[in-house]
Amino acid sequence: MKIFIGKLLVFLVLLFAADYLLGSIISDFHLETKNINLQNTNYGFVNYNNDDILFFGASEVSHSFISNKVTKETGLSSYNLASDGCGIYYQYPLLETVLEKHTPKVILISAYQLTQEGSEYLTRMYPYYNNNEHVKEVVDELHPREAVKLALQGYVYNSQIIRIFDGRSGNSNGYVPLPSISELTEIQKSINLPEGEVYEISDDTKFYFVKFLERAVSSGATVYVYVPPILEKVNQPYLNAVKSIANDTGAKLIDFSTDYSLLNRKELFNDKIHLNHEGAEVLMDKFIEVLKKDGVY
Amino acid sequence: MVFTSLNFLLFFPAVILLFYITPIKYRWATLLIASYFFYLNIEPVFGLLTAIITLSTYFFTRLIDKVNDDKTKSKYMYLNIAIVLLPLFFFKYFTAINDGIFNILDLYEIRWVLPKITFLLPVGISFYTFMAIGYTIDVYNEEVEAEKNIGIVALFISFFPLILSGPIERAKNMIPQFKSDLKLNPANFSIGLKLMLWGYFMKLVVADRLAIYVDAVYGNLAHHNGDTILFTSLLYPIQVYADLGGYSLIAIGVSKILGLDVMHNFNRPFFATSMAEFWRRWHMSLITWLTDYVYTPLAFSFRRYGVSGIVLALMVTFVLSGVWHGATLNFVVWGVLQGVFLSIEALMNKRKTKMENRYSLKSNFLYVAFSIGLTYFLFSISQVFGRAVTFEDSIIVFEKVILERGSLFLDKTTLAYASIGIFMLLLSDFRDEYFPKKMLLFNNKHFVIRLGSYLCVALLILWIGILNGGQFIYFKF
């Protein structure tokens, strides 16, 4: 039995050593990745540097807010920190991290952060867990037992290896354009917008959404809650909840959910939720108008 | 508590420690306490069911053992089977029957005043029910003696590695082992840990990764074309194999560490060259159970009908197997399809064997490869009814596969990770099937090679396994 236990210990020591060594190597590649989504995450959590306008949200923001266009038109530097599929538990530590370095003039967050279910996307933040107290705080609160697994370097980068070495890069300050589609979908072809989904708002997402807005407003930035244009009828109780939260926290609402100058031009959409690049250009013209009207530049 | 949870990784070493410090004579009691703790941890009320099934089985098997009259013996056997089956029928089929009544009443526009009730299915109920029934029949057939120690019967029915998804063990294998001097030894530890490691690899790297792709397609059938659905349907059997096969290996490994030998559940099923052979290699504990307690008695009863009797016995056995999987039309069709495939093979068997011998086809690589491919394809077709949520969905699958062409939906990251796991799994099975003593890794005589292969597999689990707790497919049965 002693020999067996000895061999088992050798195995465990080697496993931890190999895990640590490979994890350290991958860590370097992760920080220098050319993958545009990971670049955004790295930028926000590690490399952020003095931008005037920041966009937070998931895919409805990452594919719609053309940072370079905003910078060109307003003269203010901007970065699209949005990341596909990432909800409010990602956005809040990201905000806290950037505010530690610099207070931007404008912070925009998508209203859909209020409704995003699940927390699987937290794994995107695991590479920063050991060095970022805000990430640690949220992960520990939502998944207390992850701390044990996160002692392993392999687990920190679990399922991210292909993404790290994926060479998609862009010089678009976080904006990821979507192409126009060759054929309209059934929803796009239909004359009337379909009934909207009934969005549930959980206490947890509401808590962090409000916390995000309060923190953003208290930093002194102008804070916008953005309701995106989507090819469906707006869900009124959800919209009322968004308005109420924005009002209570002192954030401004930019509501495109009933902007028919966008909704009636279905060729501007890549699918039901996402604008294509042409749509993003139109949206940016409208957003820049809002900034001008509010005296941001 | 599931095998892939952090809780289990704390629970199991604690059990080993308790097992080690308990005097050998009472180690079965430690296992019984651990088993009930394991099961109650899922849902405390489920423990009542195992307790009731244990009491009834213990009571009636003792009665069967005591009486000499065959009729009375048979009465006790059927009575216990009915009692043991009652919870299974209630929990598994109540909702289906209830819905069926509602649907029939709806047809005649009759409104039923009672509300629709849905019960949570106790995890593993099918597995321990089958074990209890098997034990009762074995006592009736005098293949095993009725156990006098109720604790041992309770342990047989609730043994924690097997309670959730099998393998469906037999009393004649397990009870003597529970009563023997259970000892921890390094050889068993080593074998058990290797089985567990490969089981975790199958589950976390292969099954749970494939589940992401398969669920994305089958969850949105309307949005995917026929080619994508066909590709997904061909992947699904690998997911099920890695899921239940992985679970089974972990269960067998855990048992082995505790000094108990449990039957294997899979024997490289994707290298079967016919459906009959496939079913001798797939979910073997269920199939041998069905063969012993359903098919063989039926075939014996129908023996006067010759080949037709065999076909009838096959059909009934597989339809029952389908209904065991779920009380839906989908699973009935699944069972019928298996029955049809096997019946056709049984009817053609003589001619096929003659032809194979005449042209020496069994040693012909192309013929063997074709037979393996055809068997896999037939099983994949039948599994559509196992994966689609409703019968209507199954029909949509076949309509789209036949009529709708288009480019494949490729979730490149998911498929790339899954490919690594599938390749390693099938390569390992290929080696075991055709070159069982060559290219050994886990069992290589050199320690360094063994150690290197354990490290590679463990690192792959950490790096590309799905470690956030996917459920095992067979828990729902």
PDB file of C-alpha atoms in Angstrom, chain B residues 118-367:
ATOM      1  CA  THR B 118     -46.692  16.288 -12.362  1.00  0.00           C
ATOM      2  CA  PHE B 119     -44.384  14.369 -10.027  1.00  0.00           C
ATOM      3  CA  LEU B 120     -40.631  14.575  -9.818  1.00  0.00           C
ATOM      4  CA  LEU B 121     -39.225  11.209 -10.914  1.00  0.00           C
ATOM      5  CA  PRO B 122     -37.041   9.709  -8.160  1.00  0.00           C
ATOM      6  CA  VAL B 123     -33.561   9.439  -9.656  1.00  0.00           C
ATOM      7  CA  GLY B 124     -32.466   5.873 -10.365  1.00  0.00           C
ATOM      8  CA  ILE B 125     -35.853   4.326  -9.547  1.00  0.00           C
ATOM      9  CA  SER B 126     -35.808   2.129 -12.671  1.00  0.00           C
ATOM     10  CA  PHE B 127     -32.406   0.746 -11.794  1.00  0.00           C
ATOM     11  CA  TYR B 128     -33.034  -0.317  -8.210  1.00  0.00           C
ATOM     12  CA  THR B 129     -36.526  -1.534  -9.077  1.00  0.00           C
ATOM     13  CA  PHE B 130     -35.022  -3.864 -11.700  1.00  0.00           C
ATOM     14  CA  MET B 131     -32.415  -5.078  -9.218  1.00  0.00           C
ATOM     15  CA  ALA B 132     -35.106  -5.840  -6.630  1.00  0.00           C
ATOM     16  CA  ILE B 133     -37.250  -7.677  -9.207  1.00  0.00           C
ATOM     17  CA  GLY B 134     -34.267  -9.667 -10.456  1.00  0.00           C
ATOM     18  CA  TYR B 135     -33.411 -10.707  -6.902  1.00  0.00           C
ATOM     19  CA  THR B 136     -37.027 -11.796  -6.227  1.00  0.00           C
ATOM     20  CA  ILE B 137     -37.146 -13.923  -9.388  1.00  0.00           C
ATOM     21  CA  ASP B 138     -33.727 -15.435  -8.626  1.00  0.00           C
ATOM     22  CA  VAL B 139     -34.927 -16.467  -5.154  1.00  0.00           C
ATOM     23  CA  TYR B 140     -38.095 -17.929  -6.710  1.00  0.00           C
ATOM     24  CA  ASN B 141     -36.005 -19.861  -9.243  1.00  0.00           C
ATOM     25  CA  GLU B 142     -33.737 -20.990  -6.400  1.00  0.00           C
ATOM     26  CA  GLU B 143     -30.713 -19.470  -8.078  1.00  0.00           C
ATOM     27  CA  VAL B 144     -29.908 -17.588  -4.886  1.00  0.00           C
ATOM     28  CA  GLU B 145     -30.973 -18.073  -1.302  1.00  0.00           C
ATOM     29  CA  ALA B 146     -33.073 -15.395   0.337  1.00  0.00           C
ATOM     30  CA  GLU B 147     -30.719 -13.209   2.337  1.00  0.00           C
ATOM     31  CA  LYS B 148     -31.400 -13.288   6.065  1.00  0.00           C
ATOM     32  CA  ASN B 149     -29.651 -10.023   6.882  1.00  0.00           C
ATOM     33  CA  ILE B 150     -31.967  -7.158   5.888  1.00  0.00           C
ATOM     34  CA  GLY B 151     -28.989  -4.783   5.947  1.00  0.00           C
ATOM     35  CA  ILE B 152     -27.332  -6.707   3.112  1.00  0.00           C
ATOM     36  CA  VAL B 153     -30.569  -6.607   1.061  1.00  0.00           C
ATOM     37  CA  ALA B 154     -30.821  -2.867   1.735  1.00  0.00           C
ATOM     38  CA  LEU B 155     -27.214  -2.413   0.613  1.00  0.00           C
ATOM     39  CA  PHE B 156     -27.799  -4.455  -2.558  1.00  0.00           C
ATOM     40  CA  ILE B 157     -30.724  -2.204  -3.520  1.00  0.00           C
ATOM     41  CA  SER B 158     -29.148   1.105  -2.515  1.00  0.00           C
ATOM     42  CA  PHE B 159     -25.396   0.590  -3.167  1.00  0.00           C
ATOM     43  CA  PHE B 160     -24.331   4.143  -3.989  1.00  0.00           C
ATOM     44  CA  PRO B 161     -22.132   3.606  -7.057  1.00  0.00           C
ATOM     45  CA  LEU B 162     -24.959   1.791  -8.831  1.00  0.00           C
ATOM     46  CA  ILE B 163     -28.143   3.394  -7.541  1.00  0.00           C
ATOM     47  CA  LEU B 164     -28.422   6.264 -10.017  1.00  0.00           C
ATOM     48  CA  SER B 165     -27.705   4.642 -13.377  1.00  0.00           C
ATOM     49  CA  GLY B 166     -26.569   1.075 -12.809  1.00  0.00           C
ATOM     50  CA  PRO B 167     -25.005  -1.185 -14.011  1.00  0.00           C
ATOM     51  CA  ILE B 168     -28.095  -3.216 -13.076  1.00  0.00           C
ATOM     52  CA  GLU B 169     -26.416  -5.849 -10.942  1.00  0.00           C
ATOM     53  CA  ARG B 170     -27.567  -9.290  -9.825  1.00  0.00           C
ATOM     54  CA  ALA B 171     -27.949 -10.547  -6.290  1.00  0.00           C
ATOM     55  CA  LYS B 172     -25.917 -13.656  -7.016  1.00  0.00           C
ATOM     56  CA  ASN B 173     -22.912 -11.477  -7.882  1.00  0.00           C
ATOM     57  CA  MET B 174     -23.246  -8.721  -5.299  1.00  0.00           C
ATOM     58  CA  ILE B 175     -24.666 -10.297  -2.108  1.00  0.00           C
ATOM     59  CA  PRO B 176     -21.837 -12.834  -1.641  1.00  0.00           C
ATOM     60  CA  GLN B 177     -19.336 -10.004  -2.141  1.00  0.00           C
ATOM     61  CA  PHE B 178     -21.084  -7.774   0.425  1.00  0.00           C
ATOM     62  CA  LYS B 179     -20.951 -10.648   2.899  1.00  0.00           C
ATOM     63  CA  SER B 180     -17.308 -11.444   2.245  1.00  0.00           C
ATOM     64  CA  ASP B 181     -14.304  -9.819   3.949  1.00  0.00           C
ATOM     65  CA  LEU B 182     -14.136  -6.502   2.134  1.00  0.00           C
ATOM     66  CA  LYS B 183     -10.567  -5.234   2.037  1.00  0.00           C
ATOM     67  CA  LEU B 184      -8.798  -2.283   0.530  1.00  0.00           C
ATOM     68  CA  ASN B 185      -5.782  -3.259  -1.533  1.00  0.00           C
ATOM     69  CA  PRO B 186      -3.416  -1.361  -3.858  1.00  0.00           C
ATOM     70  CA  ALA B 187      -4.201  -3.484  -6.919  1.00  0.00           C
ATOM     71  CA  ASN B 188      -7.925  -2.716  -6.648  1.00  0.00           C
ATOM     72  CA  PHE B 189      -7.161   0.942  -5.984  1.00  0.00           C
ATOM     73  CA  SER B 190      -5.022   1.143  -9.090  1.00  0.00           C
ATOM     74  CA  ILE B 191      -7.576  -0.590 -11.338  1.00  0.00           C
ATOM     75  CA  GLY B 192     -10.441   1.431  -9.854  1.00  0.00           C
ATOM     76  CA  LEU B 193      -8.702   4.789 -10.266  1.00  0.00           C
ATOM     77  CA  LYS B 194      -7.816   4.010 -13.905  1.00  0.00           C
ATOM     78  CA  LEU B 195     -11.446   3.116 -14.639  1.00  0.00           C
ATOM     79  CA  MET B 196     -12.620   6.292 -12.919  1.00  0.00           C
ATOM     80  CA  LEU B 197     -10.120   8.448 -14.831  1.00  0.00           C
ATOM     81  CA  TRP B 198     -11.235   7.075 -18.200  1.00  0.00           C
ATOM     82  CA  GLY B 199     -14.887   7.314 -17.119  1.00  0.00           C
ATOM     83  CA  TYR B 200     -14.459  11.004 -16.264  1.00  0.00           C
ATOM     84  CA  PHE B 201     -12.733  11.534 -19.605  1.00  0.00           C
ATOM     85  CA  MET B 202     -15.654   9.917 -21.478  1.00  0.00           C
ATOM     86  CA  LYS B 203     -18.237  11.921 -19.568  1.00  0.00           C
ATOM     87  CA  LEU B 204     -16.578  15.339 -19.267  1.00  0.00           C
ATOM     88  CA  VAL B 205     -14.501  15.559 -22.427  1.00  0.00           C
ATOM     89  CA  VAL B 206     -16.677  13.642 -24.884  1.00  0.00           C
ATOM     90  CA  ALA B 207     -20.293  13.401 -23.718  1.00  0.00           C
ATOM     91  CA  ASP B 208     -20.773  16.828 -22.166  1.00  0.00           C
ATOM     92  CA  ARG B 209     -18.943  18.589 -25.010  1.00  0.00           C
ATOM     93  CA  LEU B 210     -21.010  16.805 -27.655  1.00  0.00           C
ATOM     94  CA  ALA B 211     -24.133  17.633 -25.653  1.00  0.00           C
ATOM     95  CA  ILE B 212     -23.570  21.339 -26.358  1.00  0.00           C
ATOM     96  CA  TYR B 213     -23.745  20.762 -30.114  1.00  0.00           C
ATOM     97  CA  VAL B 214     -26.478  18.113 -30.075  1.00  0.00           C
ATOM     98  CA  ASP B 215     -28.684  20.183 -27.742  1.00  0.00           C
ATOM     99  CA  ALA B 216     -28.184  23.300 -29.876  1.00  0.00           C
ATOM    100  CA  VAL B 217     -29.424  21.465 -32.979  1.00  0.00           C
ATOM    101  CA  TYR B 218     -32.161  19.292 -31.466  1.00  0.00           C
ATOM    102  CA  GLY B 219     -33.342  22.234 -29.361  1.00  0.00           C
ATOM    103  CA  ASN B 220     -33.925  24.315 -32.502  1.00  0.00           C
ATOM    104  CA  LEU B 221     -34.921  21.818 -35.184  1.00  0.00           C
ATOM    105  CA  ALA B 222     -36.861  24.465 -37.083  1.00  0.00           C
ATOM    106  CA  HIS B 223     -33.718  26.531 -37.607  1.00  0.00           C
ATOM    107  CA  HIS B 224     -31.457  23.739 -38.899  1.00  0.00           C
ATOM    108  CA  ASN B 225     -31.336  22.039 -42.284  1.00  0.00           C
ATOM    109  CA  GLY B 226     -31.471  18.294 -42.975  1.00  0.00           C
ATOM    110  CA  ASP B 227     -27.721  17.889 -43.436  1.00  0.00           C
ATOM    111  CA  THR B 228     -26.977  19.430 -40.050  1.00  0.00           C
ATOM    112  CA  ILE B 229     -29.657  17.309 -38.382  1.00  0.00           C
ATOM    113  CA  LEU B 230     -28.304  14.148 -40.033  1.00  0.00           C
ATOM    114  CA  PHE B 231     -24.756  14.989 -38.903  1.00  0.00           C
ATOM    115  CA  THR B 232     -26.020  15.620 -35.363  1.00  0.00           C
ATOM    116  CA  SER B 233     -28.060  12.406 -35.326  1.00  0.00           C
ATOM    117  CA  LEU B 234     -24.920  10.486 -36.292  1.00  0.00           C
ATOM    118  CA  LEU B 235     -23.030  12.086 -33.399  1.00  0.00           C
ATOM    119  CA  TYR B 236     -25.731  11.455 -30.800  1.00  0.00           C
ATOM    120  CA  PRO B 237     -25.001   7.710 -30.228  1.00  0.00           C
ATOM    121  CA  ILE B 238     -21.403   8.643 -29.370  1.00  0.00           C
ATOM    122  CA  GLN B 239     -22.715  11.140 -26.811  1.00  0.00           C
ATOM    123  CA  VAL B 240     -24.945   8.502 -25.193  1.00  0.00           C
ATOM    124  CA  TYR B 241     -22.130   5.933 -25.215  1.00  0.00           C
ATOM    125  CA  ALA B 242     -19.692   8.368 -23.599  1.00  0.00           C
ATOM    126  CA  ASP B 243     -22.329   9.496 -21.098  1.00  0.00           C
ATOM    127  CA  LEU B 244     -23.657   6.155 -19.820  1.00  0.00           C
ATOM    128  CA  GLY B 245     -20.391   4.355 -20.573  1.00  0.00           C
ATOM    129  CA  GLY B 246     -18.470   7.026 -18.653  1.00  0.00           C
ATOM    130  CA  TYR B 247     -20.897   6.867 -15.732  1.00  0.00           C
ATOM    131  CA  SER B 248     -20.669   3.070 -15.683  1.00  0.00           C
ATOM    132  CA  LEU B 249     -16.853   3.100 -15.658  1.00  0.00           C
ATOM    133  CA  ILE B 250     -16.823   5.537 -12.734  1.00  0.00           C
ATOM    134  CA  ALA B 251     -19.340   3.314 -10.884  1.00  0.00           C
ATOM    135  CA  ILE B 252     -17.300   0.187 -11.618  1.00  0.00           C
ATOM    136  CA  GLY B 253     -14.096   1.980 -10.585  1.00  0.00           C
ATOM    137  CA  VAL B 254     -15.587   3.234  -7.308  1.00  0.00           C
ATOM    138  CA  SER B 255     -16.843  -0.285  -6.543  1.00  0.00           C
ATOM    139  CA  LYS B 256     -13.473  -1.793  -7.405  1.00  0.00           C
ATOM    140  CA  ILE B 257     -11.678   0.527  -4.988  1.00  0.00           C
ATOM    141  CA  LEU B 258     -14.041  -0.741  -2.286  1.00  0.00           C
ATOM    142  CA  GLY B 259     -13.114  -4.285  -3.256  1.00  0.00           C
ATOM    143  CA  LEU B 260     -16.286  -5.102  -5.202  1.00  0.00           C
ATOM    144  CA  ASP B 261     -16.446  -6.434  -8.763  1.00  0.00           C
ATOM    145  CA  VAL B 262     -19.336  -5.027 -10.796  1.00  0.00           C
ATOM    146  CA  MET B 263     -20.296  -6.170 -14.301  1.00  0.00           C
ATOM    147  CA  HIS B 264     -19.268  -4.025 -17.265  1.00  0.00           C
ATOM    148  CA  ASN B 265     -21.947  -2.191 -19.198  1.00  0.00           C
ATOM    149  CA  PHE B 266     -20.346  -1.636 -22.622  1.00  0.00           C
ATOM    150  CA  ASN B 267     -17.989  -3.644 -24.744  1.00  0.00           C
ATOM    151  CA  ARG B 268     -16.894  -1.413 -27.653  1.00  0.00           C
ATOM    152  CA  PRO B 269     -20.395  -1.288 -29.160  1.00  0.00           C
ATOM    153  CA  PHE B 270     -19.410   0.698 -32.245  1.00  0.00           C
ATOM    154  CA  PHE B 271     -17.357  -2.216 -33.552  1.00  0.00           C
ATOM    155  CA  ALA B 272     -20.400  -4.506 -33.727  1.00  0.00           C
ATOM    156  CA  THR B 273     -21.073  -5.888 -37.197  1.00  0.00           C
ATOM    157  CA  SER B 274     -24.791  -6.595 -36.681  1.00  0.00           C
ATOM    158  CA  MET B 275     -27.621  -5.305 -34.513  1.00  0.00           C
ATOM    159  CA  ALA B 276     -27.698  -8.576 -32.571  1.00  0.00           C
ATOM    160  CA  GLU B 277     -24.008  -8.196 -31.774  1.00  0.00           C
ATOM    161  CA  PHE B 278     -24.542  -4.519 -31.015  1.00  0.00           C
ATOM    162  CA  TRP B 279     -27.089  -5.374 -28.341  1.00  0.00           C
ATOM    163  CA  ARG B 280     -24.665  -7.844 -26.801  1.00  0.00           C
ATOM    164  CA  ARG B 281     -22.208  -4.947 -26.407  1.00  0.00           C
ATOM    165  CA  TRP B 282     -24.483  -1.998 -25.509  1.00  0.00           C
ATOM    166  CA  HIS B 283     -25.935  -1.383 -22.027  1.00  0.00           C
ATOM    167  CA  MET B 284     -25.204  -5.020 -21.298  1.00  0.00           C
ATOM    168  CA  SER B 285     -26.539  -5.034 -17.743  1.00  0.00           C
ATOM    169  CA  LEU B 286     -29.990  -3.943 -18.954  1.00  0.00           C
ATOM    170  CA  ILE B 287     -29.974  -6.269 -21.941  1.00  0.00           C
ATOM    171  CA  THR B 288     -28.898  -9.340 -19.953  1.00  0.00           C
ATOM    172  CA  TRP B 289     -31.554  -8.451 -17.366  1.00  0.00           C
ATOM    173  CA  LEU B 290     -34.210  -8.225 -20.088  1.00  0.00           C
ATOM    174  CA  THR B 291     -32.904 -11.423 -21.709  1.00  0.00           C
ATOM    175  CA  ASP B 292     -33.027 -13.379 -18.462  1.00  0.00           C
ATOM    176  CA  TYR B 293     -36.283 -12.106 -17.018  1.00  0.00           C
ATOM    177  CA  VAL B 294     -38.342 -11.153 -20.108  1.00  0.00           C
ATOM    178  CA  TYR B 295     -37.042 -12.528 -23.411  1.00  0.00           C
ATOM    179  CA  THR B 296     -36.094 -16.058 -22.320  1.00  0.00           C
ATOM    180  CA  PRO B 297     -39.374 -16.798 -20.472  1.00  0.00           C
ATOM    181  CA  LEU B 298     -41.319 -15.326 -23.404  1.00  0.00           C
ATOM    182  CA  ALA B 299     -39.346 -17.257 -26.045  1.00  0.00           C
ATOM    183  CA  PHE B 300     -39.926 -20.406 -23.976  1.00  0.00           C
ATOM    184  CA  SER B 301     -43.677 -19.706 -23.843  1.00  0.00           C
ATOM    185  CA  PHE B 302     -43.806 -19.038 -27.588  1.00  0.00           C
ATOM    186  CA  ARG B 303     -41.570 -21.986 -28.552  1.00  0.00           C
ATOM    187  CA  ARG B 304     -44.378 -23.798 -30.346  1.00  0.00           C
ATOM    188  CA  TYR B 305     -44.549 -20.983 -32.910  1.00  0.00           C
ATOM    189  CA  GLY B 306     -40.953 -21.558 -34.084  1.00  0.00           C
ATOM    190  CA  VAL B 307     -39.196 -18.515 -35.612  1.00  0.00           C
ATOM    191  CA  SER B 308     -42.385 -16.450 -35.317  1.00  0.00           C
ATOM    192  CA  GLY B 309     -42.274 -17.048 -31.567  1.00  0.00           C
ATOM    193  CA  ILE B 310     -38.714 -15.724 -31.393  1.00  0.00           C
ATOM    194  CA  VAL B 311     -39.698 -12.664 -33.414  1.00  0.00           C
ATOM    195  CA  LEU B 312     -42.686 -12.059 -31.139  1.00  0.00           C
ATOM    196  CA  ALA B 313     -40.522 -12.427 -28.005  1.00  0.00           C
ATOM    197  CA  LEU B 314     -37.976  -9.988 -29.449  1.00  0.00           C
ATOM    198  CA  MET B 315     -40.649  -7.433 -30.290  1.00  0.00           C
ATOM    199  CA  VAL B 316     -42.270  -7.622 -26.852  1.00  0.00           C
ATOM    200  CA  THR B 317     -38.878  -7.412 -25.095  1.00  0.00           C
ATOM    201  CA  PHE B 318     -37.750  -4.340 -26.995  1.00  0.00           C
ATOM    202  CA  VAL B 319     -41.092  -2.558 -26.794  1.00  0.00           C
ATOM    203  CA  LEU B 320     -40.915  -3.105 -23.024  1.00  0.00           C
ATOM    204  CA  SER B 321     -37.364  -1.773 -23.097  1.00  0.00           C
ATOM    205  CA  GLY B 322     -38.657   1.281 -24.968  1.00  0.00           C
ATOM    206  CA  VAL B 323     -41.434   1.836 -22.444  1.00  0.00           C
ATOM    207  CA  TRP B 324     -38.858   1.452 -19.659  1.00  0.00           C
ATOM    208  CA  HIS B 325     -36.965   4.391 -21.181  1.00  0.00           C
ATOM    209  CA  GLY B 326     -40.106   6.545 -21.159  1.00  0.00           C
ATOM    210  CA  ALA B 327     -43.879   6.506 -21.469  1.00  0.00           C
ATOM    211  CA  THR B 328     -43.964   8.261 -24.833  1.00  0.00           C
ATOM    212  CA  LEU B 329     -44.821   7.246 -28.369  1.00  0.00           C
ATOM    213  CA  ASN B 330     -41.213   8.046 -29.289  1.00  0.00           C
ATOM    214  CA  PHE B 331     -39.832   5.325 -27.031  1.00  0.00           C
ATOM    215  CA  VAL B 332     -42.428   2.795 -28.186  1.00  0.00           C
ATOM    216  CA  VAL B 333     -41.335   3.414 -31.790  1.00  0.00           C
ATOM    217  CA  TRP B 334     -37.699   3.185 -30.641  1.00  0.00           C
ATOM    218  CA  GLY B 335     -38.430  -0.256 -29.137  1.00  0.00           C
ATOM    219  CA  VAL B 336     -40.377  -1.397 -32.208  1.00  0.00           C
ATOM    220  CA  LEU B 337     -37.486  -0.378 -34.482  1.00  0.00           C
ATOM    221  CA  GLN B 338     -34.971  -2.375 -32.423  1.00  0.00           C
ATOM    222  CA  GLY B 339     -37.359  -5.339 -32.497  1.00  0.00           C
ATOM    223  CA  VAL B 340     -37.783  -5.021 -36.276  1.00  0.00           C
ATOM    224  CA  PHE B 341     -34.025  -4.782 -36.929  1.00  0.00           C
ATOM    225  CA  LEU B 342     -33.303  -7.804 -34.749  1.00  0.00           C
ATOM    226  CA  SER B 343     -36.200  -9.814 -36.161  1.00  0.00           C
ATOM    227  CA  ILE B 344     -35.059  -9.206 -39.738  1.00  0.00           C
ATOM    228  CA  GLU B 345     -31.563 -10.300 -38.757  1.00  0.00           C
ATOM    229  CA  ALA B 346     -32.931 -13.392 -37.015  1.00  0.00           C
ATOM    230  CA  LEU B 347     -34.971 -14.313 -40.091  1.00  0.00           C
ATOM    231  CA  MET B 348     -32.010 -13.782 -42.445  1.00  0.00           C
ATOM    232  CA  ASN B 349     -29.392 -15.228 -40.147  1.00  0.00           C
ATOM    233  CA  LYS B 350     -29.015 -18.653 -41.789  1.00  0.00           C
ATOM    234  CA  ARG B 351     -28.660 -17.233 -45.296  1.00  0.00           C
ATOM    235  CA  LYS B 352     -26.302 -14.521 -44.108  1.00  0.00           C
ATOM    236  CA  THR B 353     -24.032 -16.991 -42.298  1.00  0.00           C
ATOM    237  CA  LYS B 354     -23.998 -19.265 -45.337  1.00  0.00           C
ATOM    238  CA  MET B 355     -23.010 -16.388 -47.599  1.00  0.00           C
ATOM    239  CA  GLU B 356     -20.340 -15.148 -45.171  1.00  0.00           C
ATOM    240  CA  ASN B 357     -18.791 -18.615 -44.982  1.00  0.00           C
ATOM    241  CA  ARG B 358     -18.957 -19.193 -48.728  1.00  0.00           C
ATOM    242  CA  TYR B 359     -17.101 -15.988 -49.619  1.00  0.00           C
ATOM    243  CA  SER B 360     -14.994 -15.751 -46.408  1.00  0.00           C
ATOM    244  CA  LEU B 361     -16.554 -12.357 -45.791  1.00  0.00           C
ATOM    245  CA  LYS B 362     -15.777 -12.178 -42.082  1.00  0.00           C
ATOM    246  CA  SER B 363     -12.107 -11.684 -42.884  1.00  0.00           C
ATOM    247  CA  ASN B 364     -12.836  -9.174 -45.646  1.00  0.00           C
ATOM    248  CA  PHE B 365     -11.978  -5.676 -44.422  1.00  0.00           C
ATOM    249  CA  LEU B 366     -14.499  -3.918 -46.675  1.00  0.00           C
ATOM    250  CA  TYR B 367     -17.339  -6.230 -45.642  1.00  0.00           C
TER     251      TYR B 367
END
